[in-house]
C-alpha cells in the first residue's frame, strides 16, 4: 500500500482499503433498488409527450379501473407545493400543474401491485394538452418575443449575477494584447450507474423512505415541507449509493414525492426505480453554456484583466442554478493573479430538461474558456504556455480581488513538475507518425473544498464507546462512492489509536444520525472530517480522565496508540484500550461514554450576491498535461497519457485520492471528446449509454497522479479537496493538446472526430 508521510500518524497517509469494499465487490451491499417490503406497490410516472403545453384536463377514470391499480395521484394532490434551492426560486412542482415545461415532465403517478400493471394503467390515463410555442436555445430565449416559460420571469432569466472588481476598462486599454472569443460547453450527464430509486411507507402520521441520495437531508426537508410534517416525522434511510456526481442524486425527483403520496393514499409501501432512459431524458444534467470571454495580457504574458459573459441553458426550472452561476464567476479569480475582473452570468429558462450541479460545479465552463484563451494569447505573443502560467500563478498566502483567501497553494510546484516531465520535454520530438498527429497540452485550475453556501451547513459526529473497546460512529455524511467513509473512519481510528476495523460507521438514518447537508462541493472530508476528529478527541478526553485517575497522573500524560493506553514515558503503566473501555463502562454505576464533535468552518460571512468572500474553507490546485494522437484522416483522437499534479494538501488516503483523480480525469475526457446530449426540440435523441457515448476502458489513457504536498490550516490534518480539480483541468489540457497536434483551436466541446476532420479539410 502506498504511504505518504504527512505527520506523526499511524494510519493517515496510508492507502488503507475501503471499509465498504468487501460488501460492494461481493454483492452484499444493498442499494435502494434492492429494498423489498411486504405488501409493496410499484410506482410509475406518466410523462409529457410535449415540451411546452397547457394541461386542459387529466382523466384517470379508466386507469383506476385497471385490476391491480391501488391509487393515482396528480399535481392537485400536492396542494401547490413547489421546491427549489432558495425561497425566491422555488418553482418546481412534484408533478406538472397548469402546464408542462419540458418533454418527459411528470404529469401523473400510479401505484399498482407490480410494474407491468402500473405501466398498463399509465396507458389508460387521458391528458388533454394545448401545445404552446417553445424555445430550446438559451440565447433565443433571451430575445424579445420568445415564448415565456414562467410568468414570474417574463424575460426568461431564471437567475443572474454581476461581479465587477478592479478597473477592467483601464486594464484593457493598457494591455498589449486583448482578445475576445466565444466558447461553448456541452449538455452532459453525471453518468452514475445506479438510477434514482426509493421505497416509502407511511405509518403513524409520518413517513420512512429508503432513498438513493448523496444529499439525503435535502429530501428530508423537501418531504417535510411538501407533506406539512415536522422533521421528526420524516425518516430517510440511506442505503449504499451507486454514484452521484451531483444532479439528480443531489436533489429530489418527482418519484420521491410520488411514492410518499401514494403510500399515504394506500397505506402500503411504494417503490419506484427510474429506468436509465427516464434518467437520460428527464433528470438533471450539467448546464450547457455559451461563454464570451475577453482577456488582456502584457507582452511578457502577464494577465491584466478578464471579462466574461456566461449564458447558461437552465432548462425548465431553477433548481440549484443560482449556485452554478455564482461559481462560474467567483472562482474565475483563481488560480492566476487577476487584478481586474468583470463577470455577467445569466441562467435562462428553456423548454429543455432541468440543468443543475455536476462534479466541478460551475467552474468547468469558465475555466475551459479562460485556459484556452490564455493559450491562444501565449501563442500570439510567442510565449511558452507553461511559462505564462508560472508567471501568473498565485502563491500562498494570497487574497484575490474578490476576497478569496488562499492559505496554501501548490500550483507552481505542480507546473514545475510538469515542465520537468519527459512528456513535456519530448513533445516536440515526434509530432507526426504517418497520418497520426501528436500533441501535448497543459492546463491549470483551482477548486474549492469544504463548500459553504446559503442555509444550514452543519456537520456533526457522534461516537458511542462499546464495552468491548469498539466504537460506533454516527455521521450524516454520505459516501456516494468517493471513499469518504474510509477516510472518516481512518481519522477516528488514528485519534483513538485503534485498528480501523474497531470503528463501525453507521450510514445515514435521519432518525439517529446528526444532520448534514450531504455530499457536494468536496465538503465531506473537510467538514465531516473535522467533526469526526473533534468527536474522537472528545471521547479520548473522557477516557484519558478515567485512565489518569487509575494511574494518579494528569490526563494529558495519557497516550492512545496501537490499541493500547499508557502513561507517557512510563511503559509499565499501560493496558489494552478494551480494558480501559470496560473500566469506564463498569466502574461504579457505570458510564455511557459519547464523543461529540461538529464543524465550525462554516461561519465566515460570504457576500453571495456580489461574489465576495470564501465559498470554500480551502482550495486545491491542479496542473495537468495530456498527450493525444489525432488521426488526420478520420479526426479520431486517442488520448494516450495524462499527468495530474494535484495539490490536495495532505492526502489522508493516497490510493483514494489517486483513484478519484483518475475517475475525474476520465469523466473530463468524455466531456472533452465524446459526451453531448443530442436534442431535437426538447427531445433527447440519445437516451442510453450506447448512443450517448462515455469513455470505455479502451479509451482510458495512462494516468500518472503526482501528489503535491502543502500545508493548509483551514482543514483537518491539512486535507483539501481531491479530484474536482481534475475534471476541470482535463478538457482544456486535451483541447490544448489537439491544437498542438493540428495547429487548430477548437472552442466548442466536445471536440468530435467530425469537427476535427472538417476543420483539417477546410484548412487544406
mmCIF file with all atom_site columns, N, CA and C in Angstrom, residues 7 10 12 62 128 234 244 291 301 330 396 477 538 543 548 581 584 623 672 674 717 762:
data_model
loop_
_atom_site.group_PDB
_atom_site.id
_atom_site.type_symbol
_atom_site.label_atom_id
_atom_site.label_alt_id
_atom_site.label_comp_id
_atom_site.label_asym_id
_atom_site.label_entity_id
_atom_site.label_seq_id
_atom_site.pdbx_PDB_ins_code
_atom_site.Cartn_x
_atom_site.Cartn_y
_atom_site.Cartn_z
_atom_site.occupancy
_atom_site.B_iso_or_equiv
_atom_site.pdbx_formal_charge
_atom_site.auth_seq_id
_atom_site.auth_comp_id
_atom_site.auth_asym_id
_atom_site.auth_atom_id
_atom_site.pdbx_PDB_model_num
ATOM 1  N N  . UNK A 1 7   ? 2.824   13.402 8.612   1.00 0.00 ? 7   UNK A N  1
ATOM 2  C CA . UNK A 1 7   ? 2.886   13.785 10.017  1.00 0.00 ? 7   UNK A CA 1
ATOM 3  C C  . UNK A 1 7   ? 3.183   12.544 10.833  1.00 0.00 ? 7   UNK A C  1
ATOM 4  N N  . UNK A 1 10  ? -0.095  7.000  12.441  1.00 0.00 ? 10  UNK A N  1
ATOM 5  C CA . UNK A 1 10  ? -0.006  5.579  12.133  1.00 0.00 ? 10  UNK A CA 1
ATOM 6  C C  . UNK A 1 10  ? -0.862  5.201  10.932  1.00 0.00 ? 10  UNK A C  1
ATOM 7  N N  . UNK A 1 12  ? -3.085  7.799  9.004   1.00 0.00 ? 12  UNK A N  1
ATOM 8  C CA . UNK A 1 12  ? -3.285  8.853  7.996   1.00 0.00 ? 12  UNK A CA 1
ATOM 9  C C  . UNK A 1 12  ? -2.072  8.929  7.090   1.00 0.00 ? 12  UNK A C  1
ATOM 10 N N  . UNK A 1 62  ? -60.395 5.608  -16.325 1.00 0.00 ? 62  UNK A N  1
ATOM 11 C CA . UNK A 1 62  ? -60.149 4.282  -16.902 1.00 0.00 ? 62  UNK A CA 1
ATOM 12 C C  . UNK A 1 62  ? -58.957 3.612  -16.230 1.00 0.00 ? 62  UNK A C  1
ATOM 13 N N  . UNK A 1 128 ? -55.460 15.945 -21.795 1.00 0.00 ? 128 UNK A N  1
ATOM 14 C CA . UNK A 1 128 ? -55.721 16.877 -22.892 1.00 0.00 ? 128 UNK A CA 1
ATOM 15 C C  . UNK A 1 128 ? -54.747 18.052 -22.769 1.00 0.00 ? 128 UNK A C  1
ATOM 16 N N  . UNK A 1 234 ? -40.282 12.597 9.619   1.00 0.00 ? 234 UNK A N  1
ATOM 17 C CA . UNK A 1 234 ? -39.720 12.173 8.326   1.00 0.00 ? 234 UNK A CA 1
ATOM 18 C C  . UNK A 1 234 ? -38.415 11.434 8.615   1.00 0.00 ? 234 UNK A C  1
ATOM 19 N N  . UNK A 1 244 ? -22.836 9.381  -7.685  1.00 0.00 ? 244 UNK A N  1
ATOM 20 C CA . UNK A 1 244 ? -23.627 10.596 -7.563  1.00 0.00 ? 244 UNK A CA 1
ATOM 21 C C  . UNK A 1 244 ? -23.204 11.653 -8.556  1.00 0.00 ? 244 UNK A C  1
ATOM 22 N N  . UNK A 1 291 ? -19.923 31.011 -23.485 1.00 0.00 ? 291 UNK A N  1
ATOM 23 C CA . UNK A 1 291 ? -19.078 31.929 -22.720 1.00 0.00 ? 291 UNK A CA 1
ATOM 24 C C  . UNK A 1 291 ? -18.401 32.892 -23.681 1.00 0.00 ? 291 UNK A C  1
ATOM 25 N N  . UNK A 1 301 ? 3.337   38.212 -20.981 1.00 0.00 ? 301 UNK A N  1
ATOM 26 C CA . UNK A 1 301 ? 2.403   37.161 -20.577 1.00 0.00 ? 301 UNK A CA 1
ATOM 27 C C  . UNK A 1 301 ? 1.615   37.473 -19.325 1.00 0.00 ? 301 UNK A C  1
ATOM 28 N N  . UNK A 1 330 ? -17.232 33.457 -9.306  1.00 0.00 ? 330 UNK A N  1
ATOM 29 C CA . UNK A 1 330 ? -16.433 33.750 -8.107  1.00 0.00 ? 330 UNK A CA 1
ATOM 30 C C  . UNK A 1 330 ? -15.092 33.052 -8.125  1.00 0.00 ? 330 UNK A C  1
ATOM 31 N N  . UNK A 1 396 ? 0.734   31.205 -2.060  1.00 0.00 ? 396 UNK A N  1
ATOM 32 C CA . UNK A 1 396 ? 0.136   31.450 -0.738  1.00 0.00 ? 396 UNK A CA 1
ATOM 33 C C  . UNK A 1 396 ? 1.130   32.154 0.190   1.00 0.00 ? 396 UNK A C  1
ATOM 34 N N  . UNK A 1 477 ? -22.960 12.329 7.026   1.00 0.00 ? 477 UNK A N  1
ATOM 35 C CA . UNK A 1 477 ? -22.269 12.479 5.737   1.00 0.00 ? 477 UNK A CA 1
ATOM 36 C C  . UNK A 1 477 ? -22.444 11.226 4.893   1.00 0.00 ? 477 UNK A C  1
ATOM 37 N N  . UNK A 1 538 ? -12.946 14.239 21.809  1.00 0.00 ? 538 UNK A N  1
ATOM 38 C CA . UNK A 1 538 ? -13.842 14.364 22.961  1.00 0.00 ? 538 UNK A CA 1
ATOM 39 C C  . UNK A 1 538 ? -13.920 13.039 23.711  1.00 0.00 ? 538 UNK A C  1
ATOM 40 N N  . UNK A 1 543 ? -11.885 9.349  28.235  1.00 0.00 ? 543 UNK A N  1
ATOM 41 C CA . UNK A 1 543 ? -11.159 8.131  28.603  1.00 0.00 ? 543 UNK A CA 1
ATOM 42 C C  . UNK A 1 543 ? -9.851  8.466  29.304  1.00 0.00 ? 543 UNK A C  1
ATOM 43 N N  . UNK A 1 548 ? -6.228  8.496  33.840  1.00 0.00 ? 548 UNK A N  1
ATOM 44 C CA . UNK A 1 548 ? -5.353  9.316  34.682  1.00 0.00 ? 548 UNK A CA 1
ATOM 45 C C  . UNK A 1 548 ? -5.667  9.082  36.161  1.00 0.00 ? 548 UNK A C  1
ATOM 46 N N  . UNK A 1 581 ? -11.934 0.583  28.300  1.00 0.00 ? 581 UNK A N  1
ATOM 47 C CA . UNK A 1 581 ? -13.361 0.732  27.986  1.00 0.00 ? 581 UNK A CA 1
ATOM 48 C C  . UNK A 1 581 ? -14.209 0.012  29.029  1.00 0.00 ? 581 UNK A C  1
ATOM 49 N N  . UNK A 1 584 ? -14.263 1.986  32.188  1.00 0.00 ? 584 UNK A N  1
ATOM 50 C CA . UNK A 1 584 ? -15.120 3.163  32.017  1.00 0.00 ? 584 UNK A CA 1
ATOM 51 C C  . UNK A 1 584 ? -16.595 2.799  32.101  1.00 0.00 ? 584 UNK A C  1
ATOM 52 N N  . UNK A 1 623 ? -2.403  21.044 -11.839 1.00 0.00 ? 623 UNK A N  1
ATOM 53 C CA . UNK A 1 623 ? -1.738  21.312 -13.115 1.00 0.00 ? 623 UNK A CA 1
ATOM 54 C C  . UNK A 1 623 ? -1.735  20.003 -13.894 1.00 0.00 ? 623 UNK A C  1
ATOM 55 N N  . UNK A 1 672 ? -14.593 16.256 -22.988 1.00 0.00 ? 672 UNK A N  1
ATOM 56 C CA . UNK A 1 672 ? -13.750 16.903 -23.997 1.00 0.00 ? 672 UNK A CA 1
ATOM 57 C C  . UNK A 1 672 ? -13.977 16.319 -25.376 1.00 0.00 ? 672 UNK A C  1
ATOM 58 N N  . UNK A 1 674 ? -16.307 13.243 -26.262 1.00 0.00 ? 674 UNK A N  1
ATOM 59 C CA . UNK A 1 674 ? -17.422 12.383 -26.675 1.00 0.00 ? 674 UNK A CA 1
ATOM 60 C C  . UNK A 1 674 ? -18.802 12.889 -26.276 1.00 0.00 ? 674 UNK A C  1
ATOM 61 N N  . UNK A 1 717 ? -6.059  18.070 9.437   1.00 0.00 ? 717 UNK A N  1
ATOM 62 C CA . UNK A 1 717 ? -4.811  17.417 9.016   1.00 0.00 ? 717 UNK A CA 1
ATOM 63 C C  . UNK A 1 717 ? -4.286  17.968 7.695   1.00 0.00 ? 717 UNK A C  1
ATOM 64 N N  . UNK A 1 762 ? -10.989 21.843 -44.239 1.00 0.00 ? 762 UNK A N  1
ATOM 65 C CA . UNK A 1 762 ? -11.153 23.251 -44.614 1.00 0.00 ? 762 UNK A CA 1
ATOM 66 C C  . UNK A 1 762 ? -9.823  23.983 -44.647 1.00 0.00 ? 762 UNK A C  1
#
